[in-house]
Coordinates of C-alpha atoms and ligand atoms in Angstrom, one line a residue:
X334 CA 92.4 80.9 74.3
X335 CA 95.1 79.2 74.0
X336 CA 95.3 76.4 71.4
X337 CA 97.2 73.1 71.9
X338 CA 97.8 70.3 69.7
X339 CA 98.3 66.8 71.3
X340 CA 100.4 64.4 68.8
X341 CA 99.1 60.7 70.1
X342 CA 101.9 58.2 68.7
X343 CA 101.8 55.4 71.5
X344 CA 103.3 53.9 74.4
X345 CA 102.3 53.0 78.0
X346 CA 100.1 55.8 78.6
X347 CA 97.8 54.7 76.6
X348 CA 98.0 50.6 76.8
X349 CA 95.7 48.3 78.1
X350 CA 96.6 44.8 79.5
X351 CA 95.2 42.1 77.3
X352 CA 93.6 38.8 77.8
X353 CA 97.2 37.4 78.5
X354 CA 98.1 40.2 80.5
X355 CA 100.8 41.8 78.2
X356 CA 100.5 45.6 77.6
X357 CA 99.3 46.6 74.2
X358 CA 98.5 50.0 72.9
X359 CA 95.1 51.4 72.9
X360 CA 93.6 54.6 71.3
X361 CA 92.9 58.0 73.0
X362 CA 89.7 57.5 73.8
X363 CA 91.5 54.9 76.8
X364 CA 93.2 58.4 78.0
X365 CA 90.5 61.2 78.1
X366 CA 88.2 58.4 79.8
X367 CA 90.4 58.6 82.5
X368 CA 91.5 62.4 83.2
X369 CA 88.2 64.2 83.0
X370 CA 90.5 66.7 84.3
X371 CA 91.4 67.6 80.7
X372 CA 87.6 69.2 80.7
X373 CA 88.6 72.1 83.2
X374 CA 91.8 73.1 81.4
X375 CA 91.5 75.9 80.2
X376 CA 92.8 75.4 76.7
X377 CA 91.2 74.5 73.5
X378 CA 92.5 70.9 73.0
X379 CA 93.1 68.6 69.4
X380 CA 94.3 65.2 69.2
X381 CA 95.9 63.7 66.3
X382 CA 96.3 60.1 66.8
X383 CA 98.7 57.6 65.5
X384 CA 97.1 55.0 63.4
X385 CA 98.5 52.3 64.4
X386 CA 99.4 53.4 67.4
X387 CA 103.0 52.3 68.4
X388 CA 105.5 51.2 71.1
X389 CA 108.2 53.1 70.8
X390 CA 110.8 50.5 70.4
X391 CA 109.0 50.1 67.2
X392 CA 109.6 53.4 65.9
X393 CA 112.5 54.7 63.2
X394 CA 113.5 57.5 61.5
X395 CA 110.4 57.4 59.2
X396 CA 108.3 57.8 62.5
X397 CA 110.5 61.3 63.2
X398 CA 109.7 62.4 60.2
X399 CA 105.6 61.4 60.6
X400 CA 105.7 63.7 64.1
X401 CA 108.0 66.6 62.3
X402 CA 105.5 66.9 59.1
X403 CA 102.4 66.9 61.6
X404 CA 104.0 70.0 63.5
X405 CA 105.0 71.4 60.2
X406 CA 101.2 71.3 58.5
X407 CA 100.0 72.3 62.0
X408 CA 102.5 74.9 62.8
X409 CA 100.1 77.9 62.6
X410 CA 97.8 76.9 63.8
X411 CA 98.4 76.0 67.8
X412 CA 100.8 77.5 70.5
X413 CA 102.2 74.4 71.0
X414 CA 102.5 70.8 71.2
X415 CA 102.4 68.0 73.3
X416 CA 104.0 64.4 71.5
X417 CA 102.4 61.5 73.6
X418 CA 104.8 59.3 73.4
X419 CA 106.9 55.8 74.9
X420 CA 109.7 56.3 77.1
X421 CA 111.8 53.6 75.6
X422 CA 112.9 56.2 72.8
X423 CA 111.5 59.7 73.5
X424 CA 115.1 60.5 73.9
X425 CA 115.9 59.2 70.5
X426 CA 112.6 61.0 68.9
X427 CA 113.1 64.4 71.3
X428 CA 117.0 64.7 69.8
X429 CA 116.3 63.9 66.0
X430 CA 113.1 66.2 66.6
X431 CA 115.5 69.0 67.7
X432 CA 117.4 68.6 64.4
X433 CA 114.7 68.4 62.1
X434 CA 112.4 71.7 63.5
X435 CA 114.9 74.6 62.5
X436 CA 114.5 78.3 64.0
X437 CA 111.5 76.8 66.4
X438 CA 109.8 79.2 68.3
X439 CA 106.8 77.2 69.7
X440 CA 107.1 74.5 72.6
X441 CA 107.2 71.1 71.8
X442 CA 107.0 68.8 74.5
X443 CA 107.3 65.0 74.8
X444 CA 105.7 63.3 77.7
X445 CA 104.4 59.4 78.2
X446 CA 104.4 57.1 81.4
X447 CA 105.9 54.4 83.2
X448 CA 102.4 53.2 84.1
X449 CA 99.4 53.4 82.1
X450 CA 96.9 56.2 82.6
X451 CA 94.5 53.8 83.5
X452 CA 96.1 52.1 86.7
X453 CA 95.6 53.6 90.3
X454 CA 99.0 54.3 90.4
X455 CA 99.8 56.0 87.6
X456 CA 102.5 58.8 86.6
X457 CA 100.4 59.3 83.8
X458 CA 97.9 62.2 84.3
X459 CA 100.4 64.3 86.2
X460 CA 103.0 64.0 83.3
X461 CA 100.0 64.8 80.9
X462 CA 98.4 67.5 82.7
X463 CA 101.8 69.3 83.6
X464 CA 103.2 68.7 79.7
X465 CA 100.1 70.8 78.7
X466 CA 100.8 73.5 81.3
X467 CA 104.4 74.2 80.1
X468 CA 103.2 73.9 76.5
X469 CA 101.1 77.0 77.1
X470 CA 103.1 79.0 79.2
X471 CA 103.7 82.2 78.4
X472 CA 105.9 85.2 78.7
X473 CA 103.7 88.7 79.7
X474 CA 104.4 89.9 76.3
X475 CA 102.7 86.3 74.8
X476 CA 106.0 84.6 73.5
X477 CA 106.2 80.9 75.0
X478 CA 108.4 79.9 78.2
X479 CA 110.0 77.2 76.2
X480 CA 110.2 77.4 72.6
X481 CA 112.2 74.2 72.6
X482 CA 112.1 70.3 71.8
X483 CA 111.7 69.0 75.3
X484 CA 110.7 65.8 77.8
X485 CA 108.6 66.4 80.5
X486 CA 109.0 62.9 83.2
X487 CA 108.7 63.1 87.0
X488 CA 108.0 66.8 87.7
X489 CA 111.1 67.7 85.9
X490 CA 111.8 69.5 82.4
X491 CA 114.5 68.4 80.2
X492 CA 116.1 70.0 76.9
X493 CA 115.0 66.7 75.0
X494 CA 117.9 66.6 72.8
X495 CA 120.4 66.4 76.6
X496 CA 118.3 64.2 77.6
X497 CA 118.3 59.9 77.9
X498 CA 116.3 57.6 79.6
X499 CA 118.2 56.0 82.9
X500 CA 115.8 53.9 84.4
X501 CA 113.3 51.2 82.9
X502 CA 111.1 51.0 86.2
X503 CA 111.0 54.2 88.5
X504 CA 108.6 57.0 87.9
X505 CA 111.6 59.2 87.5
X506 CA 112.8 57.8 84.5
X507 CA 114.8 61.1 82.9
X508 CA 117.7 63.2 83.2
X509 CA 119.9 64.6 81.3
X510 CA 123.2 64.9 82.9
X511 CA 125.3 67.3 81.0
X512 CA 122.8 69.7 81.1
X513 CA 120.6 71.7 83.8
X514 CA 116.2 71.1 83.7
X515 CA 114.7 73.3 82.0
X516 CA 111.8 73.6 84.8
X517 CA 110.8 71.7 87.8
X518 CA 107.1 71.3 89.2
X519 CA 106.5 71.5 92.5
X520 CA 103.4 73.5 94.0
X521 CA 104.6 76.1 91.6
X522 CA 106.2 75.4 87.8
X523 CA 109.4 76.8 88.4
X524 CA 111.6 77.8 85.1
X525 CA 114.8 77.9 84.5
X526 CA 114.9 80.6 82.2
X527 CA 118.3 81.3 81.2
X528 CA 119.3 77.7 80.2
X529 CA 116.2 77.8 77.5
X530 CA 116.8 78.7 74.0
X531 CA 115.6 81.5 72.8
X532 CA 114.4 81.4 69.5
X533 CA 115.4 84.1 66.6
X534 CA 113.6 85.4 63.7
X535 CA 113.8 83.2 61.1
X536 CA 110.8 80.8 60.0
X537 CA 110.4 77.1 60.7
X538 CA 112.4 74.9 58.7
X539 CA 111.3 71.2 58.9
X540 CA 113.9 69.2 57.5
X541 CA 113.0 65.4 56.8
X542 CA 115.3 63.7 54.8
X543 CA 117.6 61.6 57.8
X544 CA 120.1 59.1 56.4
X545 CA 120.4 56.0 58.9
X546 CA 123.5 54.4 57.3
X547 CA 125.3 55.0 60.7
X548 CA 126.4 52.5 62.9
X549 CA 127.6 52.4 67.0
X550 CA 131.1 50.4 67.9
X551 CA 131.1 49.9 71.6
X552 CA 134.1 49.1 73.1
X553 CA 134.9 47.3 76.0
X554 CA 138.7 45.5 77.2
X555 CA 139.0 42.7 75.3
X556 CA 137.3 43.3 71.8
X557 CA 138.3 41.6 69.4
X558 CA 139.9 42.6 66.1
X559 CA 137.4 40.4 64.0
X560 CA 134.6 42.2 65.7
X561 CA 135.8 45.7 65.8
X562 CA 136.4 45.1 61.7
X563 CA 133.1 43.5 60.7
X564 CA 132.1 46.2 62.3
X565 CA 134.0 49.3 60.5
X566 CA 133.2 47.4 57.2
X567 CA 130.0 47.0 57.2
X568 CA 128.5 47.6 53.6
X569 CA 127.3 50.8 53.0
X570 CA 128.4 52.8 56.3
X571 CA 128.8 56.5 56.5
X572 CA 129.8 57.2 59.9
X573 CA 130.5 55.6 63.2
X574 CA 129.9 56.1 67.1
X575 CA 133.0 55.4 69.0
X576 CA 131.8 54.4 72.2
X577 CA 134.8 55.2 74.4
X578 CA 136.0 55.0 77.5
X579 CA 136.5 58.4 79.7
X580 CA 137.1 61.3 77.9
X581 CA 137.4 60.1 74.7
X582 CA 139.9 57.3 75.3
X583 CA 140.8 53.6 73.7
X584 CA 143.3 51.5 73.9
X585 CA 146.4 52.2 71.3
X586 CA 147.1 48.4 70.1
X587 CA 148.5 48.5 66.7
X588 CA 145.5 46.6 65.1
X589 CA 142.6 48.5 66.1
X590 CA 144.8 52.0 65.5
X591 CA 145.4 50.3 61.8
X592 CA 141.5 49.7 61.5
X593 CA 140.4 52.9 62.3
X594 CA 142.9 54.4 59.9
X595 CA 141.9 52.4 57.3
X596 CA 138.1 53.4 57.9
X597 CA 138.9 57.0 57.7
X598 CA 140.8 56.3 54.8
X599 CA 137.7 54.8 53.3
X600 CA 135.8 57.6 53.7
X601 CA 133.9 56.6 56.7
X602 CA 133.3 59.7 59.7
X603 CA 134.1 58.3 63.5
X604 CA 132.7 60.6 65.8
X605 CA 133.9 59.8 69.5
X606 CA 131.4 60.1 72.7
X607 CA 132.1 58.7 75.9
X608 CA 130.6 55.7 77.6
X609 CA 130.4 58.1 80.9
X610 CA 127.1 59.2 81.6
X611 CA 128.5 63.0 82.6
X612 CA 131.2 64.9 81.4
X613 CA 133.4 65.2 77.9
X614 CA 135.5 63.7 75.6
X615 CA 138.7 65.7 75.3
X616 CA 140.5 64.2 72.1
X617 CA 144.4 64.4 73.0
X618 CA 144.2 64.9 76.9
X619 CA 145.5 61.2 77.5
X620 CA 147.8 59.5 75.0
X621 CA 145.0 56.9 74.8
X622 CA 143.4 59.4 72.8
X623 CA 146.2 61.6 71.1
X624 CA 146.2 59.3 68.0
X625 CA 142.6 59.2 67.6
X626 CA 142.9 63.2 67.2
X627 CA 145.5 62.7 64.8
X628 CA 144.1 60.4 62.2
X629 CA 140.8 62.6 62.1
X630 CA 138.4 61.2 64.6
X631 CA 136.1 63.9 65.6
X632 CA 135.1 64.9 69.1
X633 CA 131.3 64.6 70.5
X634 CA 132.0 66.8 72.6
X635 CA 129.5 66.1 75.8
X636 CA 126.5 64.9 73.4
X637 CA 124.1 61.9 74.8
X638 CA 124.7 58.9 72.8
X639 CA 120.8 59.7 71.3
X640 CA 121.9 63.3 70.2
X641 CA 124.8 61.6 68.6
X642 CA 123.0 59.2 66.6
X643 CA 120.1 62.0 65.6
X644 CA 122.6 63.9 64.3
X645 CA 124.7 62.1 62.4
X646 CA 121.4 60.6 60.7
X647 CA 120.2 64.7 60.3
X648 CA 123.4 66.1 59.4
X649 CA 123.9 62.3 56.8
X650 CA 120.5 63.3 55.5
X651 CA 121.4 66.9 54.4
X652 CA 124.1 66.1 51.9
X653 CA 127.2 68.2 52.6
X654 CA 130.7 68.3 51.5
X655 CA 133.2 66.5 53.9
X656 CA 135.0 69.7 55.5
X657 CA 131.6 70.8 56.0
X658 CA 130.2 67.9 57.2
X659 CA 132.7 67.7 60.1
X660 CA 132.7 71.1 61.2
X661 CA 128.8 70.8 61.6
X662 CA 129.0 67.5 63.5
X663 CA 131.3 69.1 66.3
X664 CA 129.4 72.5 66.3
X665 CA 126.8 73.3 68.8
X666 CA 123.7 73.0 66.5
X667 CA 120.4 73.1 68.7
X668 CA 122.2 73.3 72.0
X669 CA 122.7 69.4 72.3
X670 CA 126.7 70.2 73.6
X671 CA 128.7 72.5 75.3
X672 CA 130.4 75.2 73.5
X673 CA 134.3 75.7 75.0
X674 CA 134.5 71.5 75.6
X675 CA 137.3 70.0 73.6
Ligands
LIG1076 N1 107.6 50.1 75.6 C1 106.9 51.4 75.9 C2 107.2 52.3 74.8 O1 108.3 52.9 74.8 C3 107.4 51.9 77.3 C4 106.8 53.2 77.7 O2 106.0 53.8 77.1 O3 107.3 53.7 78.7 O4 106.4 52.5 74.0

């Protein structure tokens, strides 16, 4: 029979309103209650629960590493996993997740609600149920369909280090833009085979040390250069997301060129992702952008903004020398961006 592990961390699947009618996180007993289904699958079923249980906008990189050491101890023992989870950041925990699980070859899915599993309405027993069914899907010859860090949301399957979360109230709360679903549920699950990873030989790795000294500049027309500076020197930074505009592009005054200079100078990494939901940066294709390429300012490529930030803190965490450093940032690690963009 196949065995499944279900990861309980938090998050509006499981809440409950209180007396003041604010949504607070309740334990799993508040979800098996209500899907007796859970009874007719026919998997053998564990819960390890969070305790506390969380909201997600609560969690940090020690929370990763929580999740990544209870797949690591329970590797062997299941087929696969199912992280119960918050929307708010599964795209942030799905990403560094992807990072930290080296040469995995088991699914591990991610799936929560936009309404708790208790409510008429709710998204949350489909998302649940179906989240199980992909975790023990299996090839004929008994290797797993999707031996990959993923979301389930809405019916659809998403490589969890492509994917963000794009809207705060609808049921379909996922995508992932630069990349294709992994599956899709209709009457039948439907997988897309050749975009999943397939896993090699190798063992599981579980990396956990993450280094969060990293910080995002955003820019927008108008910024100042107080604000872009307090920015770059803030004590103890390692590296920077450069939130541009198009494909990599910002503007070319002589102040802000001079600050990011001086950053790089300083030792500090810049790594450039767009503010455009789809598509690339391409460092050099505008002038806007031909100077950042020349001073050192490396190239995201078509990463989400939570892949970026996983990364950097994964990649931060793992000590290398600079040259190193860079080419691994830019480099296609866990399939989080398109080999061939600039
Ligand atoms: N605030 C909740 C959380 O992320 C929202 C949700 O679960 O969808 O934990």
């Amino acid at each position: 029979m196949t065995k499944l592990l279900i990861i309980y961390t938090g998050g509006t699947i499981g809440m409950v309103q209180d007396a003041s009618g604010i949504l607070v996180p309740f334990d799993f007993e508040n979800i098996t209650q209500n899907v007796p289904e859970l009874k007719r699958l026919d998997y053998q079923l564990q819960v390890i629960s969070f305790d506390p249980i969380m909201d997600s906008s609560n969690m940090s990189p020690d929370t990763w590493v929580k999740i990544a050491e209870m797949i690591r101890d329970e590797y062997a023992h299941y087929d696969g996993f199912v992280v119960l989870h918050g929307s708010d950041t599964m795209a942030y925990t799905a990403s560094a997740l992807s990072f930290m699980l080296e040469n995995l070859a088991k699914p591990v899915v991610l799936t929560g609600s936009q309404l708790p599993i208790g409510e008429i309405r709710t998204d949350a027993k489909e998302n649940l149920i179906t989240a199980l069914e992909i975790a023990a899907s299996r090839h004929a010859d008994g290797s797993p369909v999707v031996p990959e860090v993923c979301i389930y949301f809405d019916y659809r399957l998403f490589r969890g280090n492509r994917s963000r979360k794009y809207h705060s109230n609808k049921f379909e709360a996922f995508d992932s833009p630069n990349y294709p679903p992994l599956a899709e549920a209709g009457v039948h699950l439907k997988f897309n085979s050749e975009d999943i990873c397939q896993p090699g030989k190798a063992s599981l790795v579980v990396h956990t040390r993450l280094d969060a000294r990293i910080a995002s500049l955003k820019i927008f027309p108008g910024i100042t250069e107080h604000t872009v500076r307090a920015i770059l020197q803030s004590p103890g930074l390692k590296a920077i997301i450069l939130e541009s505009f198009g494909t990599g592009n910002t503007c070319t005054e002589g102040w802000f060129v001079q600050a990011l200079k001086e950053a790089i100078g300083r030792g500090l990494v810049i790594l450039d992702i767009s503010q455009c939901v789809g598509g690339s940066v391409e460092l050099g294709r505008y002038e806007t952008s031909r100077h950042l390429k020349e001073m050192g300012v490396l190239s995201g490529h078509d990463m989400t903004f939570e892949a970026a930030v996983t990364k950097l803190m994964f990649l931060l965490g793992q000590e290398y020398g600079r040259p190193e450093l860079e080419r691994m940032i830019e480099f296609n690690l866990r399939g989080e961006l398109s080999a061939g963009t600039n």
